CSV table of C-alpha atoms in Angstrom, one decimal:
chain,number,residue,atom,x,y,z
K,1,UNK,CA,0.0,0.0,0.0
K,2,UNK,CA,1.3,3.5,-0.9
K,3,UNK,CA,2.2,5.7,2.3
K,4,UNK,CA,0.0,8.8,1.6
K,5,UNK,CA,1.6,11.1,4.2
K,6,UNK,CA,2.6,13.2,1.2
K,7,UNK,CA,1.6,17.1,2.2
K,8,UNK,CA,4.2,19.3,0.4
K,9,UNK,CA,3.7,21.3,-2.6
K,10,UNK,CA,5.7,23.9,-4.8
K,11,UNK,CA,5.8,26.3,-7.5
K,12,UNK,CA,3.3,26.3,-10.4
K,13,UNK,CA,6.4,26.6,-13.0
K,14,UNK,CA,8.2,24.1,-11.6
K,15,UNK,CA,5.3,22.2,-11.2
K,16,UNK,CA,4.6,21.8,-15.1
K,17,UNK,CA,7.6,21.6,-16.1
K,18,UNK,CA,8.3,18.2,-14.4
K,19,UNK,CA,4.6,17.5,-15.2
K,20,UNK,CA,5.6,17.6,-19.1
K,21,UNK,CA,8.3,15.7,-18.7
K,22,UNK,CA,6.7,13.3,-17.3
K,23,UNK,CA,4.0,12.6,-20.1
K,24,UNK,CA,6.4,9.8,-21.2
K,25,UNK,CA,6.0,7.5,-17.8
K,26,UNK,CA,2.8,5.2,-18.0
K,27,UNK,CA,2.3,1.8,-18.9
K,28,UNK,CA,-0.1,0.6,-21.6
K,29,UNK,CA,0.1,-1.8,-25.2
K,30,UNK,CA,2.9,-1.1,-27.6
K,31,UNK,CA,3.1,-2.7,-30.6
K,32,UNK,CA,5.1,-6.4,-30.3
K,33,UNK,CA,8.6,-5.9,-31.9
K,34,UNK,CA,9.5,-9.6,-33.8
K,35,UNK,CA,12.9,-11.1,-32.4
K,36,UNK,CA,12.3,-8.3,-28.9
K,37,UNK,CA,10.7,-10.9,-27.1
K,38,UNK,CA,7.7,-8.6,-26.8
K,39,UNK,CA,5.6,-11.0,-28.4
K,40,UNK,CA,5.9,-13.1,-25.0
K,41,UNK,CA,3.7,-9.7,-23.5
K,42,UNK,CA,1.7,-9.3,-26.2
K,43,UNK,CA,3.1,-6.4,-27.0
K,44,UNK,CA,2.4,-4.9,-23.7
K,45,UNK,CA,5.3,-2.4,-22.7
K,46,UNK,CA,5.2,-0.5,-19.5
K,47,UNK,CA,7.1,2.5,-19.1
K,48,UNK,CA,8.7,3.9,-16.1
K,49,UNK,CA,11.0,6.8,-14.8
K,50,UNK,CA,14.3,6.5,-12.9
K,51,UNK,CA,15.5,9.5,-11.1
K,52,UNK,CA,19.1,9.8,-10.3
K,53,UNK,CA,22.4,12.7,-8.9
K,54,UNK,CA,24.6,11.0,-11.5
K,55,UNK,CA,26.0,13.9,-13.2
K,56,UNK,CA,28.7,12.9,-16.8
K,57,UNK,CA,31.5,13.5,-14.1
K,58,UNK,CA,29.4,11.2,-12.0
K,59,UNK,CA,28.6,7.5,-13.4
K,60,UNK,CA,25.8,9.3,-15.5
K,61,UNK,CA,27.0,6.9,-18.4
K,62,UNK,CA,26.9,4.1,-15.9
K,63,UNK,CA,23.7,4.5,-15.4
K,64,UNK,CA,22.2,4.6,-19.1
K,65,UNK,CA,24.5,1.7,-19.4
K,66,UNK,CA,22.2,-0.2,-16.8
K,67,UNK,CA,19.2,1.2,-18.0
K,68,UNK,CA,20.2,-0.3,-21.4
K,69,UNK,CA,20.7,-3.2,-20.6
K,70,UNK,CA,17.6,-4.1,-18.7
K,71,UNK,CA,15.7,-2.8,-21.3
K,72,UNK,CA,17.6,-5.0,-23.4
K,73,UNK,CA,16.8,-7.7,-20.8
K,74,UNK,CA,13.2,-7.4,-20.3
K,75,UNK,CA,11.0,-6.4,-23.6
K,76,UNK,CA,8.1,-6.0,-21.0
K,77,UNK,CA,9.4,-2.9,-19.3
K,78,UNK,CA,11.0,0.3,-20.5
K,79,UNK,CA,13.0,2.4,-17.8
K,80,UNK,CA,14.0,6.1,-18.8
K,81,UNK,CA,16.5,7.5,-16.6
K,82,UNK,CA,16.5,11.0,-16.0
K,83,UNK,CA,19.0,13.1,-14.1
K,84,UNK,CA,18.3,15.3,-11.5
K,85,UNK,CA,20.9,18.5,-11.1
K,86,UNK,CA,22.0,19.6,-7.7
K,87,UNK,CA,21.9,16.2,-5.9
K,88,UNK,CA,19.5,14.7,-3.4
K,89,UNK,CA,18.4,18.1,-2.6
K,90,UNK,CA,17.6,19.0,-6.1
K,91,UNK,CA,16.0,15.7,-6.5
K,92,UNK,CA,13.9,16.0,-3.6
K,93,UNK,CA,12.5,19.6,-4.7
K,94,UNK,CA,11.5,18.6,-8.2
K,95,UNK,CA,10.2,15.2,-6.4
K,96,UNK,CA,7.4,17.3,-4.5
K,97,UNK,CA,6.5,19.1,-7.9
K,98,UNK,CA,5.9,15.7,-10.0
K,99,UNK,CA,4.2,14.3,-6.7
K,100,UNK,CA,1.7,17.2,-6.8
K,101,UNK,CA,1.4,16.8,-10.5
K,102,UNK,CA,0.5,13.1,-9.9
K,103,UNK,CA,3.3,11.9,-12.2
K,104,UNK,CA,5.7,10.9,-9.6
K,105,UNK,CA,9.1,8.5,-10.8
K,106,UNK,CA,8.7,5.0,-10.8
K,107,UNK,CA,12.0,4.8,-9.2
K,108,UNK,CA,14.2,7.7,-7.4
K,109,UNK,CA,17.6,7.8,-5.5
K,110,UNK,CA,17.1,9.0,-2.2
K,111,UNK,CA,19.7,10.4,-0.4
K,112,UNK,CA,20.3,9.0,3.2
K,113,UNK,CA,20.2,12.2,4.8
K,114,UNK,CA,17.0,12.5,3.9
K,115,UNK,CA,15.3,9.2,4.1
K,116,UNK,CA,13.4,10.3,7.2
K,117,UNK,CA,12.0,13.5,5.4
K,118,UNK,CA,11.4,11.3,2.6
K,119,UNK,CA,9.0,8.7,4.4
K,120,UNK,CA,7.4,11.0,6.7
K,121,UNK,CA,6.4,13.2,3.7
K,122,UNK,CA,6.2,11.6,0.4
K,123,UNK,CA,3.3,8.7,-1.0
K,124,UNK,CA,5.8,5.6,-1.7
K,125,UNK,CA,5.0,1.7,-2.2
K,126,UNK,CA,8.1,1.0,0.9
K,127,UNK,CA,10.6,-1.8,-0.6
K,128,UNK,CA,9.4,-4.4,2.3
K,129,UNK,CA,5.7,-4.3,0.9
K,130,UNK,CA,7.2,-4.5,-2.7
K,131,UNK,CA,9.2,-7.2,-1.4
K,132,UNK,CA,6.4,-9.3,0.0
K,133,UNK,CA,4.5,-9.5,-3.2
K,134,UNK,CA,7.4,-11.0,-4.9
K,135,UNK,CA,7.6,-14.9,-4.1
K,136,UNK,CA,11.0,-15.0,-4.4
K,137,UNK,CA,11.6,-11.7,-2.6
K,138,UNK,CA,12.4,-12.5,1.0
K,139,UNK,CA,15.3,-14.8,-0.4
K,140,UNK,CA,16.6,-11.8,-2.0
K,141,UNK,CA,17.1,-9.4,0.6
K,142,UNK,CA,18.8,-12.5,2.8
K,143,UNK,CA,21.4,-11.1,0.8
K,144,UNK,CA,22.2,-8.1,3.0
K,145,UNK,CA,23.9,-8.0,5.6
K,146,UNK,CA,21.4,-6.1,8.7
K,147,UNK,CA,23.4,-3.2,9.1
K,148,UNK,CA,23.0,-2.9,5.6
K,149,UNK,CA,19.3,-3.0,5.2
K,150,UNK,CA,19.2,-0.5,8.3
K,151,UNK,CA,20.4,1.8,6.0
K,152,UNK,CA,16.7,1.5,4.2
K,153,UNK,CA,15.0,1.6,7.6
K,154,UNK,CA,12.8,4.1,9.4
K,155,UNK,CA,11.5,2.8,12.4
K,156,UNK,CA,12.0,-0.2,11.9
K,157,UNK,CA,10.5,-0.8,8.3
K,158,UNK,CA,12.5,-1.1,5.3
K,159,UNK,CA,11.3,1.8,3.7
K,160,UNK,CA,13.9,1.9,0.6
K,161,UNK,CA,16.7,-0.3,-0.6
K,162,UNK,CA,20.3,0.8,0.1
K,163,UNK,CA,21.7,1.1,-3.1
K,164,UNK,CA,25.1,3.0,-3.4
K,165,UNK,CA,27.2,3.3,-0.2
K,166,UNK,CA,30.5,5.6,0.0
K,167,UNK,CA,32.5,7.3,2.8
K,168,UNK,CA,35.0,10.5,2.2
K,169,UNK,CA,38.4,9.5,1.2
K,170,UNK,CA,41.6,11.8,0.3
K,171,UNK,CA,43.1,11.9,-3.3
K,172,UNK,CA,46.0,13.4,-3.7
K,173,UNK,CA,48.0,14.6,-6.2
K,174,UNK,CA,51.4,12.2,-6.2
K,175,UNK,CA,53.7,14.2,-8.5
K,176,UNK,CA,52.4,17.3,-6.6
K,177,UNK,CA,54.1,16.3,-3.7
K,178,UNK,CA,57.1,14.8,-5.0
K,179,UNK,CA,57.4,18.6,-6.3
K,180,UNK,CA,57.0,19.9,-3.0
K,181,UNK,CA,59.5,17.4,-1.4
K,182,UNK,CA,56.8,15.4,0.4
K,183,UNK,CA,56.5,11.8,0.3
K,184,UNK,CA,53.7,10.3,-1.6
K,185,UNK,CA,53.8,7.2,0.4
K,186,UNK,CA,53.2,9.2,3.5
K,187,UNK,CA,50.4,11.1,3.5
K,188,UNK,CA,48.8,13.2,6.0
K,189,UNK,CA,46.8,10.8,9.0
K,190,UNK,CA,45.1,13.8,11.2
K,191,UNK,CA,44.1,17.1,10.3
K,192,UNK,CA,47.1,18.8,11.7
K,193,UNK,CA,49.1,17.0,9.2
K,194,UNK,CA,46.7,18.0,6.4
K,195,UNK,CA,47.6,21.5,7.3
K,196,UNK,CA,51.1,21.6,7.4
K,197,UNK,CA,51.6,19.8,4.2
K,198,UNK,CA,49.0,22.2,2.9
K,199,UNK,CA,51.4,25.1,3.3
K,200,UNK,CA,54.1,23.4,2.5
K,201,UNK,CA,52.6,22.8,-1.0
K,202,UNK,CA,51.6,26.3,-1.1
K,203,UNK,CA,54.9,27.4,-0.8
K,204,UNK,CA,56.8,25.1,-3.2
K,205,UNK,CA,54.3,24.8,-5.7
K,206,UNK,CA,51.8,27.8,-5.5
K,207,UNK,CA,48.9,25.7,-5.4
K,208,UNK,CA,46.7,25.4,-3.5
K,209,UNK,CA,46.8,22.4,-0.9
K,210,UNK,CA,43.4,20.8,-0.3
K,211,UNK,CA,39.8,21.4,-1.4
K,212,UNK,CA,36.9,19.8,0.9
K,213,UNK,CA,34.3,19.0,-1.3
K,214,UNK,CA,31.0,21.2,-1.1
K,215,UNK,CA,28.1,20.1,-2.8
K,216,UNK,CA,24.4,21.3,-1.7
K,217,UNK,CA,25.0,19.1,1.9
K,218,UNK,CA,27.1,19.0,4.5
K,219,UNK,CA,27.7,15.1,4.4
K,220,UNK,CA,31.8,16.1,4.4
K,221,UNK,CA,31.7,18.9,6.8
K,222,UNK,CA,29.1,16.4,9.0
K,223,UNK,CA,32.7,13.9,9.1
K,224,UNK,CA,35.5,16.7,9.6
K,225,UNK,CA,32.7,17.6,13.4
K,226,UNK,CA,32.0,13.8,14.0
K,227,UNK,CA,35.7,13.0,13.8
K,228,UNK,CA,36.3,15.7,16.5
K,229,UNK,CA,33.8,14.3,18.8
K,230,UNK,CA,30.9,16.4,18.0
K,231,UNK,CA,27.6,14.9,17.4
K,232,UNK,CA,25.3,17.2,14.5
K,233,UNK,CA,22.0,15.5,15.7
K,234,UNK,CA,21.7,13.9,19.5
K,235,UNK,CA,18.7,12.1,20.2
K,236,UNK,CA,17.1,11.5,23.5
K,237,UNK,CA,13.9,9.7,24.3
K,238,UNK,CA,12.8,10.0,21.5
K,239,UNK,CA,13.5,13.4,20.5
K,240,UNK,CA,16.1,14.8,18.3
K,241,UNK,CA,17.9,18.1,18.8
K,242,UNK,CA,20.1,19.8,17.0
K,243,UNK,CA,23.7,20.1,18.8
K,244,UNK,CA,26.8,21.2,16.0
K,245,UNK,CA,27.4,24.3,18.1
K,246,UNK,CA,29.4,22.2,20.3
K,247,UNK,CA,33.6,23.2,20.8
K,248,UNK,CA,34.1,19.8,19.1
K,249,UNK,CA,32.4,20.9,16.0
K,250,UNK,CA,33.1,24.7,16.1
K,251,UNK,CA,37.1,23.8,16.2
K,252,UNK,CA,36.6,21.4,13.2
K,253,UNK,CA,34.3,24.3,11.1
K,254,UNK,CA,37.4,26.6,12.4
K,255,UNK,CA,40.0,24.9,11.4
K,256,UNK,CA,38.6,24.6,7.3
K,257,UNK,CA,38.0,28.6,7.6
K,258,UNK,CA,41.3,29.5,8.8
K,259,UNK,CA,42.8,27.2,5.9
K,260,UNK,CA,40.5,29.2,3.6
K,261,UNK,CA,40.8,32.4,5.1
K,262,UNK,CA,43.7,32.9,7.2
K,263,UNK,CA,46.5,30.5,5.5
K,264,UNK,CA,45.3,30.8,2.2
K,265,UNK,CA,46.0,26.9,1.6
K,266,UNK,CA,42.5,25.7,1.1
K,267,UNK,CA,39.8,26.4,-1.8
K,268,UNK,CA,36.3,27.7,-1.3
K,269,UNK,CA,34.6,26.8,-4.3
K,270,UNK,CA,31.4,24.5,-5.6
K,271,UNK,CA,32.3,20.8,-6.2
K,272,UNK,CA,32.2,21.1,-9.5
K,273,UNK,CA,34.8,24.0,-9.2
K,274,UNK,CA,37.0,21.8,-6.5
K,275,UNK,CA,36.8,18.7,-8.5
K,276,UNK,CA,37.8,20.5,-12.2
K,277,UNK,CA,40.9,22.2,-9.9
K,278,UNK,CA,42.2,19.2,-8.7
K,279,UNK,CA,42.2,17.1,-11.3
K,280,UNK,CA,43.3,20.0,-13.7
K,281,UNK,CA,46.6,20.3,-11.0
K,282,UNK,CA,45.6,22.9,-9.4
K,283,UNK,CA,45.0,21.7,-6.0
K,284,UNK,CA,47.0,18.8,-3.8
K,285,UNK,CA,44.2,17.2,-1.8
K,286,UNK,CA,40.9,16.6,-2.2
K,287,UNK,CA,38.5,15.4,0.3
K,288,UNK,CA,35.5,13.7,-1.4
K,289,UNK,CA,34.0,10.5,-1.9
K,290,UNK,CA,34.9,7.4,-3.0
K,291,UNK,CA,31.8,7.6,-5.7
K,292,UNK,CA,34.1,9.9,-7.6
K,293,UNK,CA,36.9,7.4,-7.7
K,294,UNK,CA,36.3,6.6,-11.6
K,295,UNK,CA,36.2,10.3,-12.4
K,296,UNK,CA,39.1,11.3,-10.8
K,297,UNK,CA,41.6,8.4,-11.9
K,298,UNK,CA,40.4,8.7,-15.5
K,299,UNK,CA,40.9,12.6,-15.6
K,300,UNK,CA,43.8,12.9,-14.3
K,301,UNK,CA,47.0,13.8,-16.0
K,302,UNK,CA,49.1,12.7,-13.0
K,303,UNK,CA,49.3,9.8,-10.7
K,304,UNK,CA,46.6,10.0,-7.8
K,305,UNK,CA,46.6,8.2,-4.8
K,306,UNK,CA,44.0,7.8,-2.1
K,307,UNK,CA,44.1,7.8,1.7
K,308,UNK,CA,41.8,7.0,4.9
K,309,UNK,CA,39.9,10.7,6.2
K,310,UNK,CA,42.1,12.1,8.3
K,311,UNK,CA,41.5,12.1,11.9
K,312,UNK,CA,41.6,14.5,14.7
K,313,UNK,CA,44.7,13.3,16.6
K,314,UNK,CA,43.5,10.0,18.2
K,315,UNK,CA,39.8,10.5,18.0
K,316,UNK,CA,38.5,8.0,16.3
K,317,UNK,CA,37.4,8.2,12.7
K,318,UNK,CA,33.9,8.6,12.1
K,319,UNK,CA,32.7,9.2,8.4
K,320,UNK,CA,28.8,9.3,7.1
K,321,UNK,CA,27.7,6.5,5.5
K,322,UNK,CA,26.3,8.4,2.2
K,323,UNK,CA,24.8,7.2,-1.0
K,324,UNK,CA,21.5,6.7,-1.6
K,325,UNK,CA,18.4,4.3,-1.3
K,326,UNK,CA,16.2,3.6,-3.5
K,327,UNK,CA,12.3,4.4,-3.2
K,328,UNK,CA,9.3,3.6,-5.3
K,329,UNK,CA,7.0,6.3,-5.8
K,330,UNK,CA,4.8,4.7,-8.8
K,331,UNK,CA,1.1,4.5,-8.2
K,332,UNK,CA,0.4,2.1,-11.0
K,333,UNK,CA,0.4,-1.8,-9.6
K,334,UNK,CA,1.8,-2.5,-13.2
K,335,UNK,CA,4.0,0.3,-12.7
K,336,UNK,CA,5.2,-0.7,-8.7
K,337,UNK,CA,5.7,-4.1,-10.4
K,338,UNK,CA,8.3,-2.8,-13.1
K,339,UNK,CA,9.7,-0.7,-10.2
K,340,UNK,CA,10.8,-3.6,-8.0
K,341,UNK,CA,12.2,-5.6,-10.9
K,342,UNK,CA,14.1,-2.6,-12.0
K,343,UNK,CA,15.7,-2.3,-8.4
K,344,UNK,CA,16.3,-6.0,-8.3
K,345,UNK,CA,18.4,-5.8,-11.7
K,346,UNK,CA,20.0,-3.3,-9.9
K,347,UNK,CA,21.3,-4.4,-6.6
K,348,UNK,CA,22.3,-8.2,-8.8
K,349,UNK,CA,25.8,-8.9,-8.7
K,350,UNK,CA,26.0,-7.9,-12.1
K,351,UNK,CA,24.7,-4.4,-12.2
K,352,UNK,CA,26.7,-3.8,-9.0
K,353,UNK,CA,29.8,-4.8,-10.3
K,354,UNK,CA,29.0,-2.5,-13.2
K,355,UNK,CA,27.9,0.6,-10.6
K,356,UNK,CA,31.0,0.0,-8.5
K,357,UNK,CA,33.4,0.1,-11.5
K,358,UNK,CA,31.8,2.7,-13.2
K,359,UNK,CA,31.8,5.2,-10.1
K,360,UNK,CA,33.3,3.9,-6.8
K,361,UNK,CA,30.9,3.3,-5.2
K,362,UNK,CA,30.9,0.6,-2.5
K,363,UNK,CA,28.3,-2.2,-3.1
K,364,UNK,CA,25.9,-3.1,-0.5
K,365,UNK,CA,26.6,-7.0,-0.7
K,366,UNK,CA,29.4,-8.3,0.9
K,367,UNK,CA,29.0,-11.4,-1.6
K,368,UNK,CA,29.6,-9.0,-4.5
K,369,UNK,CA,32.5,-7.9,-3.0
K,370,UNK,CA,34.4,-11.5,-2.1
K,371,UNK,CA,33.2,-13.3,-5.0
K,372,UNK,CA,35.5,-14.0,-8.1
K,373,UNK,CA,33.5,-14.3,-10.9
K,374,UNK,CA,32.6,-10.6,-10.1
K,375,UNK,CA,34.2,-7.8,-7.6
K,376,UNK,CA,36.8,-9.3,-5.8
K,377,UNK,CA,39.6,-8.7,-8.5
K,378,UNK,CA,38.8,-5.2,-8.9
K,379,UNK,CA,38.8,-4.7,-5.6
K,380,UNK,CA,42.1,-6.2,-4.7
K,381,UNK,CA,43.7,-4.4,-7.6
K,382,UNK,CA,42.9,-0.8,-7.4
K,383,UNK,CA,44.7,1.3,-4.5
K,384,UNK,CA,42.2,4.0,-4.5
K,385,UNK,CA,39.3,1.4,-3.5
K,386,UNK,CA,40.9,-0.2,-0.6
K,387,UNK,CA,40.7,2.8,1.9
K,388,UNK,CA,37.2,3.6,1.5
K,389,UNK,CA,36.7,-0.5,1.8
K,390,UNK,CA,39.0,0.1,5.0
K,391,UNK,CA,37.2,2.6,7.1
K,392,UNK,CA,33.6,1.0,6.5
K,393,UNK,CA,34.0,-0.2,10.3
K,394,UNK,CA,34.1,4.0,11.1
K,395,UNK,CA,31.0,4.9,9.5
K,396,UNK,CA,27.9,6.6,10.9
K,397,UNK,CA,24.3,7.6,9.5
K,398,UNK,CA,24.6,10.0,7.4
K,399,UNK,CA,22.4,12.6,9.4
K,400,UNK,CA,18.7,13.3,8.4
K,401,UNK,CA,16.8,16.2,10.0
K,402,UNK,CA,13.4,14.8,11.2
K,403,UNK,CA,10.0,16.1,10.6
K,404,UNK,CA,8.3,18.0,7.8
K,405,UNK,CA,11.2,21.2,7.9
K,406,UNK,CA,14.4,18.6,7.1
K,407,UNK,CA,15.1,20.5,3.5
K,408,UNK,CA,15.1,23.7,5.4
K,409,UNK,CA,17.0,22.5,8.1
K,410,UNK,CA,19.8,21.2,5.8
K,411,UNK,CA,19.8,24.8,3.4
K,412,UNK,CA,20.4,26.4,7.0
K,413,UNK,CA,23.8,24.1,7.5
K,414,UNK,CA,24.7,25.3,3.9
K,415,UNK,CA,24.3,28.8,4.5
K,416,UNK,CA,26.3,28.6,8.1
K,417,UNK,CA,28.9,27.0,5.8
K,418,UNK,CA,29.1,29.4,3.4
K,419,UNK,CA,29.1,32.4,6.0
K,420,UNK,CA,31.8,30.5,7.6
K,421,UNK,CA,34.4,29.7,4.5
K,422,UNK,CA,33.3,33.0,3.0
K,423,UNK,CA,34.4,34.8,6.1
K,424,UNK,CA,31.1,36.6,7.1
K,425,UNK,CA,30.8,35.1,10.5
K,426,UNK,CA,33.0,32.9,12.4
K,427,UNK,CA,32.5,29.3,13.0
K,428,UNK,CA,31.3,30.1,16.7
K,429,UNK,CA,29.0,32.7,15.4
K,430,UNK,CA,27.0,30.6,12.2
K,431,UNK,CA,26.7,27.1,14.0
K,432,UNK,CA,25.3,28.7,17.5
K,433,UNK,CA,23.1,30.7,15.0
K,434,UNK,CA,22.0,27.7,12.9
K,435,UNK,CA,21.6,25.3,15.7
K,436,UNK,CA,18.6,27.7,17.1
K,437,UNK,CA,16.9,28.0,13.8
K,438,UNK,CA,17.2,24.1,13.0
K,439,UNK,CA,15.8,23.5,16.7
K,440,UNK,CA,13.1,25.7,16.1
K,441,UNK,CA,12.2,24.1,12.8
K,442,UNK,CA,12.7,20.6,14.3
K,443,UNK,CA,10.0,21.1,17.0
K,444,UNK,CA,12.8,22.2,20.4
């Protein structure tokens, strides 16, 4: 049964714009194709809508080789993939506007970070109730491992099926620091050696040293406070508060502006900006996530190298789980049908060999992963995989504001971010101020 909590709606442009492109989704006869294997159907061809972040720099080829294929693979059902600029959060706002048009995607990625907003908010068929139509669909998700599937969960239920997974890792630039005497097979473990061999590549090379990456959420920023001890969401009995005003997290948001501001080492800039700087030579280090991995090995005009996050002295690690589940918002029982077969070609061992290759992600079976015949040689073979495979033991949930507010709760952390690295208010100053209005909007 579809969850009808769904209460949100937007602008009357945006609104028929997604509406028109969404004539295409439906279901209904086509006309049987000899040698398709439509004539198996009776010509009967329905049509659905996958939503994805994946950008050209991003596995968006990945993904309409997928989509291919499964067309290819079932003459019964036609996905059309469409790609949804500024990430989860873009997705999510042009989400509401085809939900309030009534021609919702089939399929969408949605982010972790807001997979409680998500299923509070927005009519979806959850993947357990999918799953329980399918005979053969218990057997399918005894694939996971639990803390996997928790990834999917709100209280309790399954709600979508973790799909991508990926932590923050650190490229750098090998010949870069060869050229500033460092030593590529040492680099930086804590924060306080990031900085130091920051300068130092500023001052040999004229570079600049590191770039965090800074996208339209805080998922990176979220692992730089963790790491320090700081907790961006504490919930007790029940209720969840908003707490990144802590010393722990104010010393980590510090420590980025005074590399930005103060030692002139780091670079504010989008992620599109900071990725196109690094791998154009421009920048040392570059904090981002391991779902960049093919993009930044196969643009690259020098040799890059990866390495764990960096820690906070001997605090331990702790880095957001991030990725994306994935959530059925068709209406249609033909439609919800094509949905969950499409996510089941998905998550096979096939596909996700394909995703993991053709992005970096890290697949969400551990038999993927270990078996021969698929993974396991390109896992033990490329360097830049094995420290984002390393530190899954650090990860955390990727936090998601709760209630009906959680998309303004996260624009409010990406304005405190960008008063912070653009040097309008200090780290002390933004959080305490966005702490109060996240609170407020959170229900404290």
């Amino acid at each position: 049964m579809i969850n009808c909590k769904w209460r949100k709606p937007l602008g009357i442009a945006l609104l028929v714009a997604t509406m028109a492109s969404s004539l295409v989704t439906g279901c209904g006869p086509g006309n049987p194709a000899k040698g398709t294997g439509q004539e198996k159907t009776g010509g009967k061809v329905t049509t659905i809508e996958y939503w994805h972040v994946n950008s050209e720099n991003f596995g968006g080829q990945t993904v309409r080789d997928l989509v291919q294929k499964f067309n290819e693979q079932h003459p019964d059902i036609k996905v059309v993939e469409k790609f949804q600029p500024n990430m989860y959060l873009g997705l999510m706002q042009n989400l509401q506007a085809a939900l309030a048009g009534g021609h919702p995607p089939a399929v969408a990625q949605i982010g972790y970070n807001y997979l409680d907003y998500a299923t509070a908010n927005l009519p979806h068929l959850p993947v357990e109730d999918a799953a329980k139509k399918d005979p053969e669909g218990q057997a399918f998700l005894n694939n996971y491992l639990p803390n996997i599937l928790n990834l999917g969960r709100v209280n309790g239920k399954l709600e979508g099926m973790p799909y991508s997974i990926s932590n923050p890792v650190l490229y750098y630039n090998a010949d870069m620091f060869k050229a500033a005497g460092l030593d590529p097979q040492n680099p930086p473990k804590t924060w306080a050696e990031v900085r130091d061999m920051a300068r130092i590549i500023k001052e040999k090379t004229g570079n600049y040293g590191l770039y965090v990456q800074e996208p339209s959420d805080n998922w990176a920023q979220q692992a730089m406070m963790e790491s320090n001890g700081a907790q961006v969401l504490t919930r007790t009995g029940g209720k969840a508060s908003a707490t990144f005003d802590s010393p722990e997290a104010i010393e980590a948001y510090q420590l980025m502006a005074d590399m930005v501001l103060k030692d002139k080492t780091a670079l504010h800039a989008t992620w599109e900006e900071g990725t196109q700087a690094f791998i154009t030579g421009k920048v040392g280090m570059y904090v981002t996530t391991i779902a960049r991995r093919n993009y930044i090995e196969t643009s690259s005009k020098f040799k890059v190298l990866a390495a764990p996050f960096p820690t906070f002295g001997n605090k331990p690690r702790r880095v957001p789980a991030g990725g994306n589940a994935l959530f059925i918002f068709a209406k249609d029982p033909d439609q919800q049908k094509a949905a969950w077969e499409f996510i089941k070609y998905l998550e096979s061992p096939e596909a996700l060999t394909t995703w993991t290759k053709g992005t970096g992600y890290l697949p969400p079976r551990k038999d993927v992963t270990e078996d021969p015949n698929y993974l396991k040689p390109f896992m033990d073979q490329n360097p830049l995989m094995k420290p984002a495979a390393a530190q899954l033991p650090d990860a955390v949930p990727w936090v998601s504001f709760p209630g009906n507010n959680g998309l303004q709760a996260e624009q409010i952390l990406l304005d405190a971010r960008d008063a912070i690295l653009g040097g309008r208010q200090s780290a002390a100053e933004a959080l305490k101020e966005a702490v109060a209005k996240v609170n407020k909007l959170i229900g404290n």
